[in-house]
Coordinates of C-alpha atoms in Angstrom, one line a residue:
M683 CA 57.2 114.4 -44.2
S684 CA 59.3 111.8 -42.3
Q685 CA 62.7 110.7 -43.4
L686 CA 65.1 107.9 -43.8
L687 CA 67.6 108.5 -41.0
V688 CA 71.1 107.2 -41.0
P689 CA 73.4 108.2 -38.1
L690 CA 76.7 110.1 -38.5
R691 CA 78.9 109.5 -35.4
G692 CA 75.9 108.7 -33.3
A693 CA 72.7 110.3 -34.4
L694 CA 71.0 112.8 -36.6
F695 CA 68.1 114.8 -35.4
L696 CA 64.9 115.7 -37.3
H697 CA 63.7 119.2 -37.4
N698 CA 61.0 120.3 -39.9
S699 CA 61.8 117.3 -42.1
I700 CA 65.5 118.3 -42.3
F701 CA 68.4 116.7 -40.4
Y702 CA 71.2 118.4 -38.6
D703 CA 74.4 116.7 -37.6
R704 CA 75.1 117.8 -34.0
S705 CA 77.7 115.3 -33.3
V706 CA 80.7 117.4 -34.4
E707 CA 82.6 118.9 -31.5
P708 CA 83.2 122.6 -31.6
L709 CA 86.8 123.6 -32.4
T710 CA 88.8 123.6 -29.2
L711 CA 91.7 126.0 -29.0
L712 CA 94.8 125.1 -27.1
R713 CA 95.5 127.1 -23.9
H714 CA 98.9 127.5 -22.5
G715 CA 100.4 129.5 -19.6
S716 CA 102.1 132.7 -20.5
R717 CA 105.7 133.4 -19.6
L718 CA 108.0 136.3 -19.9
Y719 CA 111.4 135.8 -21.5
N720 CA 114.5 137.7 -20.5
G721 CA 117.9 137.9 -22.2
N722 CA 119.1 138.6 -25.7
Y723 CA 117.0 139.4 -28.8
A724 CA 115.8 136.1 -30.2
G725 CA 115.7 135.1 -33.9
W726 CA 115.5 131.9 -36.0
N727 CA 118.6 130.1 -37.0
G728 CA 119.5 130.7 -40.7
R729 CA 119.3 127.1 -41.7
H730 CA 115.6 127.1 -40.8
G731 CA 114.8 129.8 -43.3
L732 CA 113.8 132.6 -40.9
R733 CA 115.9 135.5 -39.8
S734 CA 116.0 138.0 -37.0
F735 CA 115.7 141.6 -38.1
S736 CA 119.3 142.2 -37.0
Q737 CA 120.4 140.2 -40.0
G738 CA 118.7 142.5 -42.4
T739 CA 116.0 142.0 -45.0
R740 CA 117.9 140.8 -48.0
E741 CA 117.8 137.2 -46.8
L742 CA 114.1 137.5 -46.2
I743 CA 113.4 138.6 -49.7
E744 CA 115.6 135.8 -51.0
K745 CA 113.3 133.2 -49.4
F746 CA 110.8 133.9 -52.2
S747 CA 113.1 132.1 -54.6
V748 CA 113.0 128.8 -52.7
R749 CA 109.3 128.0 -52.8
S750 CA 108.4 124.4 -53.0
E751 CA 105.3 122.4 -53.9
E752 CA 104.3 122.2 -50.3
N753 CA 103.9 126.0 -50.2
I754 CA 100.9 125.7 -52.6
C755 CA 97.5 125.7 -51.0
D756 CA 95.8 122.4 -51.4
G757 CA 92.4 124.0 -51.8
G758 CA 91.0 122.5 -48.6
Q759 CA 89.4 125.8 -47.7
L760 CA 87.3 125.6 -50.9
D761 CA 85.1 123.0 -49.2
T762 CA 83.7 125.8 -47.0
I763 CA 82.1 127.5 -50.1
P764 CA 79.0 125.6 -51.2
H765 CA 76.9 126.0 -54.3
V766 CA 75.1 129.3 -54.1
L767 CA 72.3 130.4 -56.5
T768 CA 72.5 134.1 -57.2
L769 CA 69.8 136.6 -58.2
R770 CA 71.7 137.2 -61.4
E771 CA 71.2 133.5 -62.3
Y772 CA 67.6 133.2 -61.2
P773 CA 65.2 133.5 -64.1
K774 CA 63.9 137.1 -64.0
E775 CA 60.5 136.1 -65.5
K776 CA 59.9 133.9 -62.4
L777 CA 60.0 136.9 -60.1
S778 CA 56.8 138.6 -61.4
G779 CA 54.0 138.4 -58.9
K780 CA 56.2 136.6 -56.4
V781 CA 56.5 137.7 -52.8
V782 CA 60.2 138.3 -52.1
L783 CA 61.8 138.8 -48.7
V784 CA 65.1 140.8 -48.9
R785 CA 67.5 140.7 -45.9
F786 CA 69.4 144.0 -46.5
D787 CA 72.6 145.2 -44.8
S788 CA 71.7 148.0 -42.5
T789 CA 75.3 148.8 -41.7
L790 CA 75.7 149.6 -45.4
L791 CA 72.5 151.3 -46.4
L792 CA 72.0 153.2 -43.1
G793 CA 75.6 154.1 -42.6
E794 CA 76.8 157.6 -41.9
P795 CA 77.8 159.2 -44.1
L796 CA 76.3 157.2 -47.0
D797 CA 78.5 157.4 -50.1
L798 CA 76.5 156.5 -53.2
K799 CA 79.8 156.3 -55.1
I800 CA 80.7 153.1 -53.2
S801 CA 80.0 150.1 -55.4
S802 CA 78.6 148.0 -52.5
V803 CA 75.9 150.7 -51.8
N804 CA 74.9 150.8 -55.4
E805 CA 74.8 147.0 -55.6
A806 CA 72.6 146.8 -52.4
L807 CA 70.1 149.4 -53.8
F808 CA 70.2 147.7 -57.2
T809 CA 69.1 144.4 -55.7
I810 CA 65.9 146.0 -54.3
K811 CA 65.2 148.0 -57.5
Y812 CA 65.8 145.0 -59.7
L813 CA 63.2 142.9 -57.8
Y814 CA 60.7 145.7 -57.9
D815 CA 61.2 146.3 -61.6
A816 CA 60.8 142.6 -62.3
G817 CA 57.3 142.7 -60.8
A818 CA 58.0 141.2 -57.4
K819 CA 56.3 142.2 -54.2
V820 CA 59.2 143.2 -52.1
L821 CA 59.5 143.0 -48.3
L822 CA 62.6 144.4 -46.6
V823 CA 63.9 143.2 -43.3
S824 CA 67.0 144.0 -41.2
N825 CA 68.3 144.9 -37.8
W826 CA 69.6 148.4 -37.0
N827 CA 70.9 150.0 -33.9
S828 CA 72.3 153.5 -34.4
P829 CA 72.9 155.2 -31.1
N830 CA 74.9 157.9 -32.9
N831 CA 72.1 158.4 -35.4
P832 CA 68.8 158.8 -33.6
M833 CA 66.9 159.3 -36.9
F834 CA 67.1 155.5 -37.4
L835 CA 65.4 154.5 -34.1
S836 CA 62.0 153.8 -35.7
A837 CA 60.9 151.7 -38.7
K838 CA 59.2 154.8 -40.1
S839 CA 62.4 156.9 -40.1
V840 CA 64.2 154.0 -41.8
A841 CA 61.4 153.6 -44.3
D842 CA 61.4 157.3 -45.2
Y843 CA 65.2 157.3 -45.6
L844 CA 65.1 154.2 -47.9
S845 CA 62.3 155.8 -49.9
S846 CA 64.6 158.8 -50.6
L847 CA 67.4 156.4 -51.7
L848 CA 65.3 154.1 -53.9
Q849 CA 62.9 156.8 -55.2
L850 CA 60.1 154.3 -54.3
K851 CA 57.5 154.4 -51.5
V852 CA 58.7 152.3 -48.7
V853 CA 56.1 151.8 -46.0
P854 CA 56.7 150.3 -42.5
T855 CA 54.5 147.6 -41.1
N856 CA 53.7 147.0 -37.5
C857 CA 54.0 143.2 -37.8
I858 CA 56.6 140.6 -38.3
S859 CA 54.4 137.9 -39.8
G860 CA 55.1 138.0 -43.5
Y861 CA 53.3 139.5 -46.5
M862 CA 49.8 140.7 -45.5
Q863 CA 47.0 141.8 -47.8
S864 CA 46.2 145.2 -46.2
R865 CA 45.7 148.9 -47.0
V866 CA 49.3 149.5 -46.2
Q867 CA 50.3 147.0 -48.9
D868 CA 48.1 148.8 -51.5
E869 CA 49.7 152.1 -50.6
A870 CA 53.3 151.0 -50.8
D871 CA 55.8 150.0 -53.4
I872 CA 57.8 148.2 -50.8
L873 CA 57.1 147.1 -47.3
L874 CA 59.6 147.3 -44.4
F875 CA 59.3 145.0 -41.4
E876 CA 60.1 146.0 -37.8
N877 CA 63.6 146.3 -36.5
L878 CA 64.8 142.7 -35.9
S879 CA 67.0 144.0 -33.0
K880 CA 63.8 144.1 -30.9
F881 CA 63.4 140.3 -31.1
R882 CA 65.5 137.8 -29.1
E883 CA 64.1 135.1 -31.4
E884 CA 66.2 136.6 -34.3
L885 CA 69.5 135.8 -32.6
A886 CA 68.3 132.4 -31.4
N887 CA 67.3 131.5 -35.0
C888 CA 63.9 130.5 -33.5
F889 CA 62.0 128.1 -35.7
V890 CA 58.6 129.6 -35.0
F891 CA 59.9 133.1 -35.5
A892 CA 61.6 132.3 -38.8
E893 CA 58.3 130.6 -40.0
K894 CA 56.4 133.7 -39.0
L895 CA 58.9 136.0 -40.7
S896 CA 58.7 134.1 -44.0
S897 CA 54.9 133.6 -43.9
G898 CA 53.5 134.1 -47.4
V899 CA 57.0 134.5 -48.9
D900 CA 57.9 132.7 -52.1
I901 CA 61.6 133.7 -52.5
F902 CA 64.2 134.8 -50.0
V903 CA 67.1 137.1 -51.2
N904 CA 70.0 137.5 -48.8
D905 CA 71.9 140.7 -49.5
A906 CA 73.6 141.0 -46.0
F907 CA 76.9 139.3 -46.5
S908 CA 78.3 141.0 -43.4
Q909 CA 76.0 138.8 -41.2
S910 CA 76.8 135.6 -43.0
H911 CA 79.0 134.3 -40.1
K912 CA 76.0 134.4 -37.8
I913 CA 73.1 132.0 -37.5
L914 CA 70.0 134.2 -37.5
A915 CA 66.4 133.6 -38.2
S916 CA 66.5 136.2 -41.0
N917 CA 69.5 134.7 -42.9
V918 CA 69.3 131.0 -42.1
G919 CA 65.9 130.0 -40.5
V920 CA 63.8 131.6 -43.2
T921 CA 65.4 129.5 -46.0
R922 CA 63.5 126.4 -44.6
F923 CA 60.2 127.9 -45.6
C924 CA 60.9 129.5 -49.0
A925 CA 60.7 127.8 -52.3
A926 CA 63.9 129.5 -53.4
S927 CA 66.7 131.2 -51.5
V928 CA 69.3 133.3 -53.5
A929 CA 72.1 135.7 -53.0
G930 CA 71.5 139.3 -53.9
F931 CA 73.9 141.4 -56.1
Q932 CA 75.8 142.9 -53.1
F933 CA 76.0 139.5 -51.4
E934 CA 77.4 137.9 -54.6
K935 CA 80.0 140.6 -55.0
D936 CA 81.1 140.3 -51.3
L937 CA 81.4 136.5 -51.7
F938 CA 83.6 137.0 -54.7
R939 CA 85.7 139.5 -52.8
L940 CA 86.2 136.9 -50.0
I941 CA 87.3 134.2 -52.5
E942 CA 89.6 136.7 -54.3
A943 CA 91.2 137.7 -50.9
T944 CA 91.8 134.2 -49.6
M945 CA 92.0 131.8 -52.5
S946 CA 93.7 133.3 -55.5
K947 CA 97.0 131.7 -56.5
E948 CA 99.3 134.7 -57.2
T949 CA 102.8 134.3 -55.8
P950 CA 104.7 135.5 -53.9
N951 CA 101.9 136.4 -51.5
V952 CA 102.1 137.9 -48.0
A953 CA 99.6 138.5 -45.2
I954 CA 99.8 141.6 -43.2
I955 CA 98.2 140.8 -39.9
G956 CA 97.0 143.4 -37.4
G957 CA 94.8 143.5 -34.3
G958 CA 94.9 141.2 -31.3
N959 CA 93.2 138.2 -29.7
I960 CA 95.5 135.5 -31.0
L961 CA 93.8 132.7 -29.1
D962 CA 90.5 133.1 -31.0
K963 CA 92.3 133.6 -34.4
A964 CA 94.9 130.9 -34.0
P965 CA 93.3 128.5 -36.5
A966 CA 93.1 131.3 -39.1
L967 CA 96.7 132.3 -38.5
H968 CA 97.8 128.7 -38.9
F969 CA 95.9 128.5 -42.2
L970 CA 97.6 131.7 -43.4
A971 CA 101.0 130.4 -42.4
S972 CA 100.2 127.3 -44.5
I973 CA 99.4 129.1 -47.8
C974 CA 101.3 132.4 -47.7
D975 CA 104.9 133.1 -48.6
G976 CA 105.4 135.4 -45.7
L977 CA 103.6 136.8 -42.6
V978 CA 103.9 140.4 -41.4
F979 CA 102.5 141.2 -37.9
V980 CA 101.8 144.9 -37.4
G981 CA 99.3 145.0 -34.5
L982 CA 99.0 143.8 -31.0
M983 CA 99.6 140.2 -32.1
A984 CA 103.1 141.1 -33.0
F985 CA 104.0 141.2 -29.3
Q986 CA 102.7 137.7 -28.8
I987 CA 105.0 136.5 -31.6
M988 CA 107.9 138.4 -30.2
H989 CA 107.1 137.0 -26.7
A990 CA 107.1 133.5 -28.1
L991 CA 110.5 134.2 -29.9
G992 CA 112.0 135.1 -26.6
Q993 CA 112.1 138.8 -27.0
P994 CA 111.5 141.0 -23.9
V995 CA 108.3 142.9 -24.3
P996 CA 106.1 144.9 -21.9
L997 CA 103.9 142.5 -19.8
N998 CA 100.8 144.6 -20.3
L999 CA 101.0 143.9 -24.1
V1000 CA 101.2 140.1 -23.7
E1001 CA 97.9 138.2 -23.9
R1002 CA 97.8 135.4 -21.5
S1003 CA 98.0 131.8 -22.6
T1004 CA 99.1 132.6 -26.2
T1005 CA 102.6 131.2 -26.2
K1006 CA 101.7 127.7 -27.4
D1007 CA 99.6 129.0 -30.3
S1008 CA 102.2 131.5 -31.3
L1009 CA 104.9 128.9 -31.3
K1010 CA 102.8 126.6 -33.5
I1011 CA 102.5 129.5 -36.1
I1012 CA 106.3 130.2 -35.9
Q1013 CA 107.1 126.5 -36.3
L1014 CA 104.9 126.1 -39.3
A1015 CA 106.5 129.1 -40.9
Q1016 CA 109.9 127.6 -40.1
T1017 CA 109.0 124.3 -41.6
R1018 CA 107.8 125.9 -44.8
N1019 CA 110.8 128.2 -44.9
I1020 CA 108.9 131.5 -45.1
P1021 CA 109.7 134.8 -43.4
V1022 CA 107.8 136.1 -40.4
L1023 CA 108.3 139.8 -39.8
V1024 CA 107.6 141.6 -36.5
P1025 CA 108.2 145.3 -35.9
K1026 CA 111.8 146.3 -35.1
D1027 CA 111.0 149.7 -33.7
F1028 CA 108.1 151.7 -32.4
W1029 CA 107.0 155.3 -31.8
C1030 CA 106.0 155.4 -28.2
S1031 CA 104.4 157.7 -25.7
S1032 CA 104.5 158.0 -22.0
G1033 CA 101.7 158.5 -19.5
S1034 CA 103.3 161.7 -18.2
F1035 CA 103.6 163.2 -21.7
P1036 CA 101.0 161.5 -23.9
K1037 CA 101.6 163.9 -26.9
H1038 CA 105.3 163.5 -26.8
L1039 CA 106.6 160.7 -29.0
D1040 CA 110.0 159.0 -28.9
L1041 CA 111.4 156.2 -31.0
F1042 CA 112.6 152.9 -29.3
P1043 CA 113.7 149.5 -30.5
A1044 CA 111.1 146.8 -30.1
H1045 CA 113.2 144.9 -27.5
G1046 CA 113.9 148.1 -25.5
I1047 CA 110.7 149.9 -24.7
P1048 CA 111.3 151.6 -21.4
E1049 CA 108.9 151.1 -18.4
G1050 CA 106.1 153.6 -18.5
W1051 CA 106.2 154.0 -22.3
S1052 CA 103.7 152.4 -24.7
P1053 CA 103.9 151.8 -28.5
V1054 CA 101.5 153.9 -30.6
G1055 CA 102.9 153.2 -34.1
L1056 CA 105.4 151.4 -36.3
G1057 CA 108.9 152.9 -36.5
P1058 CA 110.8 153.8 -39.7
V1059 CA 113.0 150.7 -39.7
S1060 CA 110.0 148.4 -39.4
L1061 CA 108.3 150.2 -42.3
D1062 CA 111.4 150.0 -44.5
E1063 CA 111.7 146.2 -43.9
I1064 CA 108.0 145.7 -44.6
A1065 CA 108.5 147.7 -47.9
C1066 CA 111.4 145.5 -48.9
L1067 CA 109.5 142.4 -48.4
L1068 CA 106.3 143.6 -50.1
S1069 CA 108.2 144.9 -53.1
K1070 CA 108.5 141.4 -54.5
C1071 CA 104.8 140.5 -53.9
K1072 CA 102.1 139.7 -56.5
K1073 CA 99.4 139.4 -53.8
I1074 CA 98.9 141.1 -50.4
L1075 CA 96.2 140.5 -47.8
W1076 CA 96.0 143.2 -45.1
I1077 CA 93.6 142.1 -42.3
G1078 CA 93.2 143.9 -39.0
P1079 CA 94.2 147.3 -37.6
V1080 CA 97.7 148.7 -37.0
K1081 CA 96.7 149.4 -33.5
F1082 CA 98.0 149.0 -30.0
Q1083 CA 96.4 149.3 -26.6
T1084 CA 96.9 153.0 -26.2
S1085 CA 97.0 154.1 -29.9
E1086 CA 94.3 155.8 -32.0
E1087 CA 92.8 154.1 -35.0
D1088 CA 95.0 156.0 -37.5
T1089 CA 98.3 155.3 -35.9
H1090 CA 101.8 156.5 -37.0
G1091 CA 102.8 154.0 -39.6
A1092 CA 99.3 152.9 -40.7
S1093 CA 98.9 155.7 -43.2
K1094 CA 102.4 155.1 -44.5
L1095 CA 101.6 151.4 -44.9
A1096 CA 98.4 152.3 -46.8
M1097 CA 100.4 154.6 -49.2
M1098 CA 102.9 151.8 -49.7
L1099 CA 100.1 149.4 -50.7
T1100 CA 98.7 152.1 -53.0
E1101 CA 101.9 152.2 -55.0
L1102 CA 102.1 148.4 -55.1
G1103 CA 98.5 148.2 -56.3
K1104 CA 99.2 150.5 -59.2
D1105 CA 101.7 147.9 -60.5
V1106 CA 100.9 144.2 -60.9
C1107 CA 100.2 143.4 -57.2
S1108 CA 96.7 142.4 -56.1
V1109 CA 95.9 144.0 -52.7
S1110 CA 93.0 142.9 -50.5
V1111 CA 92.1 145.0 -47.4
V1112 CA 90.0 143.6 -44.7
G1113 CA 88.4 145.2 -41.6
N1114 CA 86.9 148.6 -40.9
A1115 CA 90.1 150.2 -39.5
A1116 CA 92.3 149.1 -42.5
C1117 CA 89.6 150.1 -45.0
N1118 CA 89.1 153.5 -43.4
I1119 CA 92.9 154.2 -43.7
I1120 CA 92.8 153.2 -47.3
M1121 CA 89.8 155.4 -48.1
K1122 CA 91.5 158.4 -46.4
T1123 CA 94.9 158.0 -48.1
S1124 CA 94.2 156.6 -51.5
R1125 CA 92.8 158.5 -54.5
C1126 CA 92.0 155.2 -56.2
P1127 CA 90.0 152.9 -53.8
S1128 CA 89.1 150.8 -56.8
L1129 CA 92.7 149.5 -56.8
Y1130 CA 91.8 147.4 -53.8
N1131 CA 89.7 144.4 -53.0
I1132 CA 87.9 145.8 -50.0
I1133 CA 86.0 143.8 -47.4
E1134 CA 84.9 145.9 -44.4
N1135 CA 83.7 143.1 -42.1
A1136 CA 86.7 141.3 -40.8
S1137 CA 84.7 138.9 -38.6
V1138 CA 83.4 137.1 -41.7
V1139 CA 86.9 136.6 -43.1
W1140 CA 88.4 135.5 -39.9
E1141 CA 85.7 132.8 -39.5
F1142 CA 86.3 131.7 -43.1
L1143 CA 90.0 131.5 -42.6
K1144 CA 89.4 129.3 -39.5
G1145 CA 88.0 126.7 -41.9
R1146 CA 84.4 127.2 -40.6
K1147 CA 81.4 127.2 -42.9
L1148 CA 79.6 130.5 -43.1
P1149 CA 75.9 129.8 -42.1
G1150 CA 74.5 132.6 -44.1
V1151 CA 76.3 131.3 -47.2
T1152 CA 75.6 127.7 -46.6
A1153 CA 71.8 128.4 -46.2
L1154 CA 71.8 129.7 -49.8
D1155 CA 73.0 126.3 -51.3
R1156 CA 70.5 126.4 -54.1
A1157 CA 72.4 125.1 -57.2
Y1158 CA 69.7 122.4 -57.5
P1159 CA 67.2 121.5 -59.0
F1160 CA 67.8 124.0 -61.7
D1161 CA 70.4 122.0 -63.5
I1162 CA 69.7 118.4 -62.4
D1163 CA 69.2 116.2 -65.5
W1164 CA 67.7 113.1 -63.9
D1165 CA 67.5 111.3 -67.2
T1166 CA 71.3 111.6 -67.5
I1167 CA 72.3 110.6 -64.0
L1168 CA 69.8 107.7 -63.5
Y1169 CA 68.9 104.9 -65.9
D1170 CA 65.2 105.1 -65.0
P1171 CA 64.2 108.3 -63.1
T1172 CA 60.6 107.0 -62.8
Q1173 CA 61.7 104.3 -60.2
P1174 CA 60.9 105.0 -56.6
L1175 CA 63.5 107.2 -54.9
I1176 CA 65.2 106.8 -51.5
V1177 CA 67.1 109.7 -50.2
D1178 CA 70.0 109.5 -47.7
I1179 CA 70.8 112.8 -46.0
G1180 CA 74.3 113.0 -44.7
S1181 CA 75.5 110.1 -46.8
G1182 CA 79.1 110.4 -45.7
N1183 CA 81.4 107.9 -47.4
G1184 CA 78.4 106.5 -49.2
L1185 CA 78.9 102.8 -48.1
F1186 CA 75.3 102.4 -46.9
I1187 CA 73.6 103.9 -50.0
L1188 CA 76.0 102.2 -52.4
G1189 CA 75.4 98.9 -50.8
M1190 CA 71.6 99.4 -51.0
A1191 CA 71.9 100.4 -54.7
R1192 CA 73.7 97.2 -55.6
K1193 CA 71.3 95.1 -53.5
Q1194 CA 67.9 96.6 -54.6
K1195 CA 68.1 97.8 -58.2
Q1196 CA 64.3 98.4 -58.4
F1197 CA 64.9 101.6 -56.4
N1198 CA 66.8 104.8 -57.1
Y1199 CA 69.0 106.2 -54.4
L1200 CA 70.2 109.8 -53.8
G1201 CA 72.9 110.8 -51.3
L1202 CA 73.0 114.4 -50.1
E1203 CA 76.3 115.3 -48.4
I1204 CA 77.7 118.7 -47.5
N1205 CA 81.4 117.6 -47.9
D1206 CA 82.5 118.0 -51.5
K1207 CA 85.5 115.6 -51.1
L1208 CA 83.3 112.8 -49.9
V1209 CA 80.8 113.3 -52.7
R1210 CA 83.6 113.2 -55.3
R1211 CA 84.8 110.0 -53.8
C1212 CA 81.2 108.5 -53.9
L1213 CA 80.7 109.5 -57.5
N1214 CA 84.0 107.8 -58.4
S1215 CA 82.6 104.6 -56.7
V1216 CA 79.4 104.9 -58.7
R1217 CA 81.4 105.0 -62.0
T1218 CA 83.7 102.1 -60.8
Y1219 CA 80.7 99.9 -60.0
G1220 CA 78.8 100.9 -63.1
L1221 CA 75.7 101.8 -61.1
K1222 CA 72.8 103.5 -62.8
N1223 CA 70.4 103.8 -59.9
V1224 CA 72.4 105.9 -57.5
Y1225 CA 73.7 109.5 -57.4
F1226 CA 75.3 111.9 -54.9
I1227 CA 75.0 115.6 -54.7
A1228 CA 77.3 118.0 -52.7
T1229 CA 74.8 120.2 -51.0
N1230 CA 73.4 121.5 -47.7
A1231 CA 70.2 119.5 -47.4
T1232 CA 68.9 121.9 -44.8
S1233 CA 68.0 124.4 -47.5
T1234 CA 67.9 122.3 -50.7
F1235 CA 66.1 119.1 -49.8
R1236 CA 62.6 120.3 -50.8
S1237 CA 63.9 121.8 -54.1
I1238 CA 65.8 118.7 -55.1
V1239 CA 63.1 116.2 -54.3
S1240 CA 60.4 118.3 -55.9
S1241 CA 62.2 118.1 -59.3
Y1242 CA 62.4 114.3 -59.3
P1243 CA 60.1 112.7 -62.0
G1244 CA 59.2 109.7 -59.9
K1245 CA 57.9 109.1 -56.4
L1246 CA 59.8 109.6 -53.1
I1247 CA 58.7 106.5 -51.3
L1248 CA 60.7 105.6 -48.3
A1249 CA 61.1 109.1 -47.0
S1250 CA 57.3 109.7 -47.0
V1251 CA 56.2 106.2 -45.8
Q1252 CA 58.5 105.1 -43.1
V1253 CA 61.4 106.2 -40.9
F1254 CA 64.4 104.1 -39.8
L1255 CA 66.0 105.4 -36.6
Q1256 CA 69.2 104.1 -35.1
S1257 CA 71.9 105.2 -32.7
D1258 CA 74.6 103.6 -30.6
I1259 CA 73.4 105.7 -27.7
E1260 CA 70.1 104.3 -26.2
A1261 CA 69.1 107.6 -24.6
V1262 CA 69.4 109.3 -28.0
A1263 CA 67.4 106.6 -29.7
L1264 CA 64.7 106.9 -27.1
R1265 CA 64.6 110.6 -27.5
M1266 CA 64.2 110.4 -31.2
K1267 CA 61.5 107.8 -30.8
E1268 CA 59.5 110.0 -28.4
Q1269 CA 59.9 113.1 -30.7
F1270 CA 58.6 111.2 -33.8
L1271 CA 55.6 109.8 -32.0
I1272 CA 54.8 113.1 -30.3
Y1273 CA 55.0 115.2 -33.5
G1274 CA 53.5 112.5 -35.6
K1275 CA 50.2 113.3 -33.8
G1276 CA 48.9 109.8 -34.0
K1277 CA 49.8 109.3 -37.7
L1278 CA 53.0 107.3 -37.0
A1279 CA 53.3 103.8 -35.4
I1280 CA 56.2 101.5 -34.5
V1281 CA 56.7 98.6 -37.0
E1282 CA 57.4 95.2 -35.5
D1283 CA 55.8 92.8 -38.0
D1284 CA 58.2 90.4 -39.8
M1285 CA 61.1 91.9 -37.8
K1286 CA 63.3 90.5 -35.1
V1287 CA 62.6 92.5 -32.0
G1288 CA 64.9 92.1 -29.0
Q1289 CA 65.2 93.5 -25.5
G1290 CA 63.7 96.9 -25.0
G1291 CA 61.7 96.7 -28.2
W1292 CA 64.8 97.4 -30.3
L1293 CA 65.3 95.7 -33.7
E1294 CA 68.0 93.0 -33.5
E1295 CA 69.0 93.5 -37.2
N1296 CA 69.2 96.2 -39.7
P1297 CA 66.0 95.6 -41.9
F1298 CA 67.8 96.8 -45.0
G1299 CA 70.7 94.3 -44.7
V1300 CA 73.2 97.0 -45.4
W1301 CA 75.1 98.8 -42.6
S1302 CA 75.9 102.5 -42.6
D1303 CA 79.5 103.7 -42.0
W1304 CA 79.0 104.4 -38.3
E1305 CA 76.9 101.3 -37.8
R1306 CA 79.7 99.2 -39.1
H1307 CA 82.2 100.9 -36.8
V1308 CA 79.9 100.4 -33.7
I1309 CA 79.3 96.7 -34.5
D1310 CA 83.0 96.0 -35.2
R1311 CA 83.9 97.3 -31.7
G1312 CA 81.3 95.0 -30.2
D1313 CA 78.8 97.7 -29.1
P1314 CA 75.0 97.5 -29.6
M1315 CA 72.9 99.5 -32.1
Y1316 CA 69.5 100.7 -31.0
R1317 CA 67.2 100.4 -34.1
L1318 CA 63.6 101.3 -34.7
M1319 CA 61.3 101.4 -37.7
I1320 CA 58.3 103.8 -37.7
S1321 CA 55.6 103.8 -40.4
K1322 CA 52.8 106.1 -41.4
V1323 CA 49.4 104.9 -40.2
D1324 CA 46.8 104.6 -42.9

């Protein structure tokens, strides 16, 4: 099916009847030369709301009482969570007889040791059993690489292990091409595909590989939330070929945990930040500084903050080019009048006597000594700050270059959070290292909101969309009432993918009322603005949906009572870059296989065969911008040959 194509900042590209906006530049992080400060211990001036540790912690605690409206999160991060249809919501009766592909989390179900008391494990197993009990023909797929557990090197060993967990007969297949009618299928309750780690096409999200993987599949169930920050054939690509794509029970629970950890409104709230690599995490740290009431740095990043504050720290603990990013975080905290805590003392070891520990102030670590854990003064100040909290997010390990995973201070921090969690404080713990400490020290793990995969959370905090979540944008067509949103849903429908501010489609709806128009846009804020315009103009032949059309286009259009005319009859291509327009033209004609032809009749054709005018008489947002600046647009109409 061909498609009406309207450019966003240049051009959109067609791929399997779905468009992708590839004009957005990747986030570029600032780089800055590192420098070593000398001199006295540095701290913020009191009038700016931040204090050095030498001034005590009472003032830090008092900062909680001066919160202003600007301290409240504006909800912008919510735009990165799209509509997701869950298995819980999907009609169970529609599963019977359907072929269902389940992407399971191998790090969870094949972990060592496997604890069946952990809720995530039970939820992952329940997803598979639920589908089987509903009468679905279940296919399992995942990637596993367990060098420390050789029993999981073959698909047969994994199938046998899953059989013991599920109490069902899981049988491996020697193919990767979807559901096959075979003797193996007749002998099995559930089929297991080959290890996806063997295929480079999986990491590349190869179109052909994804199509082969989903061959014969009706419904895709993603239950591997830990991989949702990656673009893989098994969590993104397959959604293009399945009639429905939904989140499994474990995926749904993990998504809820993410929202709970990052978006709930309890105040005061503090983020405890461990680990290193401040350059990569700078956007996430900036976001935390904008929504939290305090930041506590307990890992390697603490030295970058101390370095930016002017404190002398060992050079081997300073990441290069982090000063500018560190200063931005400090300045934002200063502007918002919130405290930033860095350790005041450390337990340290020397290379000569690695088992001997000595206590030093943070600004006075001797040469040849390295920090291995937080000191008692640091822990006391953290305890004072956290005692007033209603919400705490701990993300990243309390770990330094030479320290073990369970460092001095990490266990005490975990016990501190356990006591707070017993009260009215909500505690979220993110990352394997932090979660392991909690599991070892706490008798009540259920007190915590635990997310083991920190990579997913860091990506989300950076404001980036999680591809594995976005691909499950399946809220429609299950609740679309076409009779309510359109005056006459039998009129021919024209769909605009990536409708942006909606100026083009709104103009078309006012000009040609004999058609219905539907705008699909991934940005919720833009869609809300467009729907307000629809109400303002009193239009009854146009509607906008906030969705990821990559995965929902087929489902949305298939529920429409009338005919989809323009999208299936002709294609309008345009770009302000001639090379891009030529490339699109070539691709359509090549893949059209002789069934598409360029339309020139009744149209003004200029130099190079490009249309001189927009045949619809209504400009898109980008088109208007290009024309206003005096640049040309390269337009082309392609029609289906009878």
